[in-house]
Coordinates of C-alpha atoms in Angstrom, one line a residue:
X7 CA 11.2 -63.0 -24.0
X8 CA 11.7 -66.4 -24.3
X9 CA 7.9 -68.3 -25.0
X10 CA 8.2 -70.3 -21.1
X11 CA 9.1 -67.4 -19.7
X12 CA 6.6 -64.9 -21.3
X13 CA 3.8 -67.4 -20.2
X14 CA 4.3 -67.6 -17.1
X15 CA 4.7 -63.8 -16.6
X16 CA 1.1 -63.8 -18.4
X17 CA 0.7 -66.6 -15.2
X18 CA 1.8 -64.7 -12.9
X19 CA -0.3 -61.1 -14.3
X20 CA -3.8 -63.6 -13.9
X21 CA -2.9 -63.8 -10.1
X22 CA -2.9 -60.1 -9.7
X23 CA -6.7 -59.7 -8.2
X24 CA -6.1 -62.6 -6.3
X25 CA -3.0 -61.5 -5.3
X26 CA -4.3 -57.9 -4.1
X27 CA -7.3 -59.1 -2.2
X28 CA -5.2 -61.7 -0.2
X29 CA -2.2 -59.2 0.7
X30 CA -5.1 -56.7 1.6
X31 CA -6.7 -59.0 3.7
X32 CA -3.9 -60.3 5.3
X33 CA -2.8 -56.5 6.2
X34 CA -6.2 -55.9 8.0
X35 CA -6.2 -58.9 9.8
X36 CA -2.7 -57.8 11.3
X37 CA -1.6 -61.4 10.1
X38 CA 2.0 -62.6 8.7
X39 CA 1.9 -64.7 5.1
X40 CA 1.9 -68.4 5.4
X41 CA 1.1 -71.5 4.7
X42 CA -2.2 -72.2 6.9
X43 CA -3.4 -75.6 5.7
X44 CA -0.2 -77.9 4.7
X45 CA -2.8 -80.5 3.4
X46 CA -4.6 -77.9 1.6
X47 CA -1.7 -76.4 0.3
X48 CA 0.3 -79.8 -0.8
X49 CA -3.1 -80.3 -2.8
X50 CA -3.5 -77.6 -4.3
X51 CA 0.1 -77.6 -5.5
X52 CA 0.1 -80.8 -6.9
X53 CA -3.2 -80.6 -8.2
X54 CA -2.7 -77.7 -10.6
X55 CA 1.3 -79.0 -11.7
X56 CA -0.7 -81.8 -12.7
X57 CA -3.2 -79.8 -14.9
X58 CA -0.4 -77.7 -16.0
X59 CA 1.9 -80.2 -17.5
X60 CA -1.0 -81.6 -19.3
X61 CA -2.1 -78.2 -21.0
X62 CA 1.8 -77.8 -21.9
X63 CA 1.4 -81.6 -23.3
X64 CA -1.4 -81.3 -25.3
X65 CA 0.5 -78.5 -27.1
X66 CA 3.0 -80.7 -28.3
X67 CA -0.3 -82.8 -30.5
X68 CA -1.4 -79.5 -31.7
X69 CA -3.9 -77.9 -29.2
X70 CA -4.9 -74.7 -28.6
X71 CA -2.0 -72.9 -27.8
X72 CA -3.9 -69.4 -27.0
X73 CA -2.4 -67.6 -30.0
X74 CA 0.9 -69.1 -30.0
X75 CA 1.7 -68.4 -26.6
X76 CA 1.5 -71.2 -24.4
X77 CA 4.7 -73.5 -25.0
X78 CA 5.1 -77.3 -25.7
X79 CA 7.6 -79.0 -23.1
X80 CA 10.0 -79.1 -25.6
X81 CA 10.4 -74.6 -25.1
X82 CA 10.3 -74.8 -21.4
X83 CA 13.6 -74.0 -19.9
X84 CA 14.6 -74.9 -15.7
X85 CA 13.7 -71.2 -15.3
X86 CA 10.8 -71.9 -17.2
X87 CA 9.9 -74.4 -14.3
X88 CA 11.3 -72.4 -11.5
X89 CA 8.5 -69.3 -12.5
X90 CA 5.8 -71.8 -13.3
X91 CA 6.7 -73.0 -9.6
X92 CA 5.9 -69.3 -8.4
X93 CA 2.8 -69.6 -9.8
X94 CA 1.6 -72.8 -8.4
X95 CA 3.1 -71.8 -5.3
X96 CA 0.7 -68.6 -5.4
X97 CA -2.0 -70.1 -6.1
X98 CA -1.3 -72.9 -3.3
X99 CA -1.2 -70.8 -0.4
X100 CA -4.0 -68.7 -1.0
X101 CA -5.9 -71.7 -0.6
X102 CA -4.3 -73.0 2.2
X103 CA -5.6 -70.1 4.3
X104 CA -9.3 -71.5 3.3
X105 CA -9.2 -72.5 7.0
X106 CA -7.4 -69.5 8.4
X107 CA -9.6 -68.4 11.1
X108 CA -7.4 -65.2 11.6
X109 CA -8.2 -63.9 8.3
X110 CA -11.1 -61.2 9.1
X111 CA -14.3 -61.5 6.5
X112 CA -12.0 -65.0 5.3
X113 CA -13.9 -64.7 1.8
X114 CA -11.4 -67.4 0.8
X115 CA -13.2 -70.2 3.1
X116 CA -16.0 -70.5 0.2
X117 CA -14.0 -71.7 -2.3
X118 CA -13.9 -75.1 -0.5
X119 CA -16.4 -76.8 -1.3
X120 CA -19.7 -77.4 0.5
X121 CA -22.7 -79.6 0.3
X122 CA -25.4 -77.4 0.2
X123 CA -24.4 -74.8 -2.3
X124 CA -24.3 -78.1 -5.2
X125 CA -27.0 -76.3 -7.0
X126 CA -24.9 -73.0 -7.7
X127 CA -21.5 -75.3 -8.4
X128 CA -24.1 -76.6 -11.4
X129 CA -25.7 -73.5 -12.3
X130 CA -21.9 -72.2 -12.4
X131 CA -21.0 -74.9 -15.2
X132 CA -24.3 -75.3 -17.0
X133 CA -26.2 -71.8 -17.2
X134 CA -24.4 -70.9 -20.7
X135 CA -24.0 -73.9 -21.7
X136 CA -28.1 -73.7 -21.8
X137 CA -27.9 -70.5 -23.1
X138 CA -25.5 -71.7 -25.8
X139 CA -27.4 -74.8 -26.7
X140 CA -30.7 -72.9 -26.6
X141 CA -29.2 -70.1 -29.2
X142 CA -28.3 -73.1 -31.4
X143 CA -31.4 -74.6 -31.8
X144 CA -33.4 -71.4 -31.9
X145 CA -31.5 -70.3 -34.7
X146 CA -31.1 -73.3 -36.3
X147 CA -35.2 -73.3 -36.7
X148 CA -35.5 -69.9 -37.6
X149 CA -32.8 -70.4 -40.1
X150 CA -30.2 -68.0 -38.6
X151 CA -26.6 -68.6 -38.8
X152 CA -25.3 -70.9 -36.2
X153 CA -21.9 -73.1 -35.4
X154 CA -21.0 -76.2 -37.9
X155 CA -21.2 -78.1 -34.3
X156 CA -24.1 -78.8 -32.1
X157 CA -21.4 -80.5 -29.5
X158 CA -17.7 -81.0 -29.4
X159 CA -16.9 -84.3 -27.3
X160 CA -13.7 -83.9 -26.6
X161 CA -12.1 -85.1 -23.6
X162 CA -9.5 -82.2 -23.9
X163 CA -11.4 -80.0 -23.1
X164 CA -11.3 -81.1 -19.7
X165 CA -8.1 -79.9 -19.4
X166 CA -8.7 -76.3 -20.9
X167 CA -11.4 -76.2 -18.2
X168 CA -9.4 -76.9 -15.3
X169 CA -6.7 -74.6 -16.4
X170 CA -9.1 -71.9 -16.5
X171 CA -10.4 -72.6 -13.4
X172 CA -7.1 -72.6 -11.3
X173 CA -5.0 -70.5 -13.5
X174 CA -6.4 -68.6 -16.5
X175 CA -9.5 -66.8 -15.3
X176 CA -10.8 -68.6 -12.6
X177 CA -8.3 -67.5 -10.3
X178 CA -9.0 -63.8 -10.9
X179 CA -12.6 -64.8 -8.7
X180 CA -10.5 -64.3 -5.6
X181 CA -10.0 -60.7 -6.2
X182 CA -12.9 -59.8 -8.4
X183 CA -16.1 -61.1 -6.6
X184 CA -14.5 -62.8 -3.5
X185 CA -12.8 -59.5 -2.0
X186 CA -13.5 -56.6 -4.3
X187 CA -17.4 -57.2 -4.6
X188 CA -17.6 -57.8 -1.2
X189 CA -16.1 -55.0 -0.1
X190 CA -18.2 -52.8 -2.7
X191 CA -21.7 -53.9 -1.8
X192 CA -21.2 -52.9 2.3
X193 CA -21.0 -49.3 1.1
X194 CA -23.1 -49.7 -2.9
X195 CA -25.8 -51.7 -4.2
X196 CA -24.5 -55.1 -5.9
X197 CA -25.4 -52.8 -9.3
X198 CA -23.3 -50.1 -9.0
X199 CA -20.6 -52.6 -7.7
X200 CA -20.8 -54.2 -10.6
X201 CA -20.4 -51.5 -12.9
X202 CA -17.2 -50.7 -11.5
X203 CA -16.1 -54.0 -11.4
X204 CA -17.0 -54.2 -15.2
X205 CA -14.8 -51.0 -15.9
X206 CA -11.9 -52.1 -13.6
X207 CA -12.1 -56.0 -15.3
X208 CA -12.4 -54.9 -18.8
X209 CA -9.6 -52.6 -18.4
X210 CA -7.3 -55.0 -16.4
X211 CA -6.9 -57.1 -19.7
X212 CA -6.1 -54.6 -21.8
X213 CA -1.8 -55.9 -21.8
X214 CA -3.2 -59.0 -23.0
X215 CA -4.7 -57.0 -26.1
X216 CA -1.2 -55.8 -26.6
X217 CA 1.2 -58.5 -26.7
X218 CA -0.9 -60.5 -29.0
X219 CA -2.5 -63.0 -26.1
X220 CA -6.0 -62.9 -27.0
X221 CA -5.0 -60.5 -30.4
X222 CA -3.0 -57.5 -32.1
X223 CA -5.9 -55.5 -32.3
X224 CA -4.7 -53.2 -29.5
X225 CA -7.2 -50.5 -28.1
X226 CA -9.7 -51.2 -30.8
X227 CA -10.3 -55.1 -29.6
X228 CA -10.8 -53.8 -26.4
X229 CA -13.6 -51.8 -27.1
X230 CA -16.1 -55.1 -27.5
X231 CA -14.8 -56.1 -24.6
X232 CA -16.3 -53.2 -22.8
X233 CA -19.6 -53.8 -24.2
X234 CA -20.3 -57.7 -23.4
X235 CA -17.9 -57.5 -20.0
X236 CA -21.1 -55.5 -18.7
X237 CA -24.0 -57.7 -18.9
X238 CA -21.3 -61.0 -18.2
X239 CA -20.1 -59.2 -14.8
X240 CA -24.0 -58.7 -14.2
X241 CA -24.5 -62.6 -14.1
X242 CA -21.3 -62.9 -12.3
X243 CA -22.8 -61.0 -9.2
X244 CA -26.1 -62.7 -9.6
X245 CA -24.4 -66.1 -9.1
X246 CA -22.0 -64.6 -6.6
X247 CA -25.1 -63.4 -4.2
X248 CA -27.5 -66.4 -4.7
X249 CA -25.4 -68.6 -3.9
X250 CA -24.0 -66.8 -0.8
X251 CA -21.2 -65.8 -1.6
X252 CA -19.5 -68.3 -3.0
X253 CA -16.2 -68.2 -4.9
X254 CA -16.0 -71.5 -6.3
X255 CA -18.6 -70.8 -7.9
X256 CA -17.7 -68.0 -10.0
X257 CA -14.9 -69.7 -10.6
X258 CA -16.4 -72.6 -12.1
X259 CA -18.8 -70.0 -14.3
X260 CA -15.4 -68.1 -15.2
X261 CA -13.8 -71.9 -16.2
X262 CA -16.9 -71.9 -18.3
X263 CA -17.1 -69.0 -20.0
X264 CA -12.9 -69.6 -20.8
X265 CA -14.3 -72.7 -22.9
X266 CA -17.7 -72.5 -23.6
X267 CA -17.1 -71.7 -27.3
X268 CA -14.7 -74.2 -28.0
X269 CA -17.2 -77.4 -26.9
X270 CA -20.4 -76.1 -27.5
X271 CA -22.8 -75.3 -30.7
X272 CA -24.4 -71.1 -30.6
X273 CA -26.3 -68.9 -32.9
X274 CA -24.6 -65.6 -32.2
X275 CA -27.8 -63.1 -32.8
X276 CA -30.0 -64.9 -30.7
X277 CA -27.2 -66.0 -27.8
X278 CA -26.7 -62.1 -27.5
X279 CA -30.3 -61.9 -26.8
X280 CA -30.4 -64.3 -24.3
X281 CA -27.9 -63.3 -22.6
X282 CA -29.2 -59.5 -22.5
X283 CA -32.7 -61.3 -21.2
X284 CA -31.1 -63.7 -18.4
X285 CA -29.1 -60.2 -17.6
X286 CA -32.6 -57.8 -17.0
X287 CA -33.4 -61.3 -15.4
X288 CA -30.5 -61.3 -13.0
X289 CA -30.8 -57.8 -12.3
X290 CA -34.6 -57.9 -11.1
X291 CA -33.9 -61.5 -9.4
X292 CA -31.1 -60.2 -6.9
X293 CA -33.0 -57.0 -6.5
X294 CA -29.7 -55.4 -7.3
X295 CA -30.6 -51.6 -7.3
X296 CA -30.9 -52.5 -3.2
X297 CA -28.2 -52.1 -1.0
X298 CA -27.7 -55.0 0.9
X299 CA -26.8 -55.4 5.0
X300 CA -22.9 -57.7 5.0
X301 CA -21.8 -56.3 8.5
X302 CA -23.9 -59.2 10.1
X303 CA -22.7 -61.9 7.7
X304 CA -18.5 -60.6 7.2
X305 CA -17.7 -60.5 11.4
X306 CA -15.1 -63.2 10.9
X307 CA -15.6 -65.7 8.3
X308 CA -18.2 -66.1 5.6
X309 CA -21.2 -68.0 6.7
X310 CA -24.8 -68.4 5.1

């Protein structure tokens, strides 16, 4: 498959949570597809073509191209642009029905943004960054291995963090925490939800395993991934809950995570301790071995 093409099936493939729990919703709320916002939607559209043609531009001076699979402009063909369009197009209405007030439980509402959740939006971006930072110098002082970089200053990055947040990771938020996590914690505590979640995430990347996207490793790469998707889908639902609900959030966390290594300095060992700590801390803070009451905060749209 030709390299514009095979990217944006990988695209179109990150869309499938979100493209679930929207299709889902829209069935139980005995509502047609469409375009509810046109503002929203134009936005949104142009927004992430924007942060698209500068990922595939960057390519072109050398940037990370995700294991060769992410084109320069040069490789991308008209139907290269026409799938990319799906994509956008995708992503684009989904947020347009932000303000549908026909959607029933309209989880998508909170990934607008709103004024009094700012302290989860910077938790979302900063929380492992912390954690990273704080591995670095920990190790660094008890003379552990750590990164040859403390911090990476590169405006770049900007760019890898946007396209993770609308279209490589961030995204998947919709379907993962937004609908599927919902719906899990009216009938299981947020633990057990999560543990599913963890299973059902960790196994939903396995085709990128396989046609070389993250690596050739196959079945044995994924096995890891099992292991640290746990405690990471733990923190996920921690910031999910506190912050009532919110998508953007965990979409700026998952944006985070996408990049995290790439900008900032770690000591492996001690970041894996951490992060198991912050997890047992997560666990205890949410209280999430209690089932929690949603049927008096999901009637028609999300509220605090």
């Amino acid at each position: 498959m030709p390299k514009d093409i095979g990217f944006a099936m990988i695209l179109i493939g990150l869309c499938g949570p979100l493209i679930a729990g929207y299709l889902i919703t829209i069935i139980n709320s005995v509502e047609k597809i469409k375009i509810d916002s046109k503002p929203i939607f134009f936005t949104v559209f142009i927004v992430t073509a924007l942060v698209l043609f500068l990922r595939l531009y960057f390519v072109n001076n050398g940037w990370h191209d995700i294991n060769g699979n992410v084109p320069d402009l040069n490789e991308v063909s008209i139907l290269g642009y026409i799938c990319f369009g799906i994509v956008l197009f995708i992503l684009a209405i989904n947020f347009s029905n932000a303000t549908n007030l026909k959607l029933k439980e309209n989880y998508i509402k909170s990934s607008l943004f709103e004024k009094g959740k700012v302290k989860w939006y910077i938790i979302g971006v900063f929380l492992l960054i912390l954690l990273c930072l704080g591995s670095y110098f920990m190790g660094d002082v008890l003379g552990m291995e750590t990164t040859d970089f403390v911090v990476k200053p590169e405006p770049i990055l900007l760019v890898g963090f946007f396209s993770s947040f609308f279209f490589l990771g961030g995204n998947e938020e919709f379907g993962w925490r937004g609908f599927l996590q919902k719906e899990l914690q009216k009938k299981y505590n947020p633990l057990i939800g999560t543990l599913a979640i963890s299973f059902l995430w960790s196994l939903w990347h396995l085709p990128l395993h396989y046609n070389g996207f993250y690596s050739t490793g196959g079945f044995v790469d994924l096995l890891p991934r099992f292991a640290w998707t746990i405690p990471l889908t733990i923190i996920f639902t921690w910031l999910y809950n506190k912050s009532s609900y919110s998508v953007l959030a965990v979409m700026l966390l998952h944006a985070t995570v996408n990049n995290i290594s790439r900008a900032f300095g770690y000591s492996e060992i001690i970041l894996t301790v951490l992060a198991f700590l912050f997890t047992v801390f997560c666990i205890i803070n949410d209280k999430m071995w209690q089932k929690k009451n949603y049927n008096h905060i999901y009637e028609n749209n999300i509220t605090d």
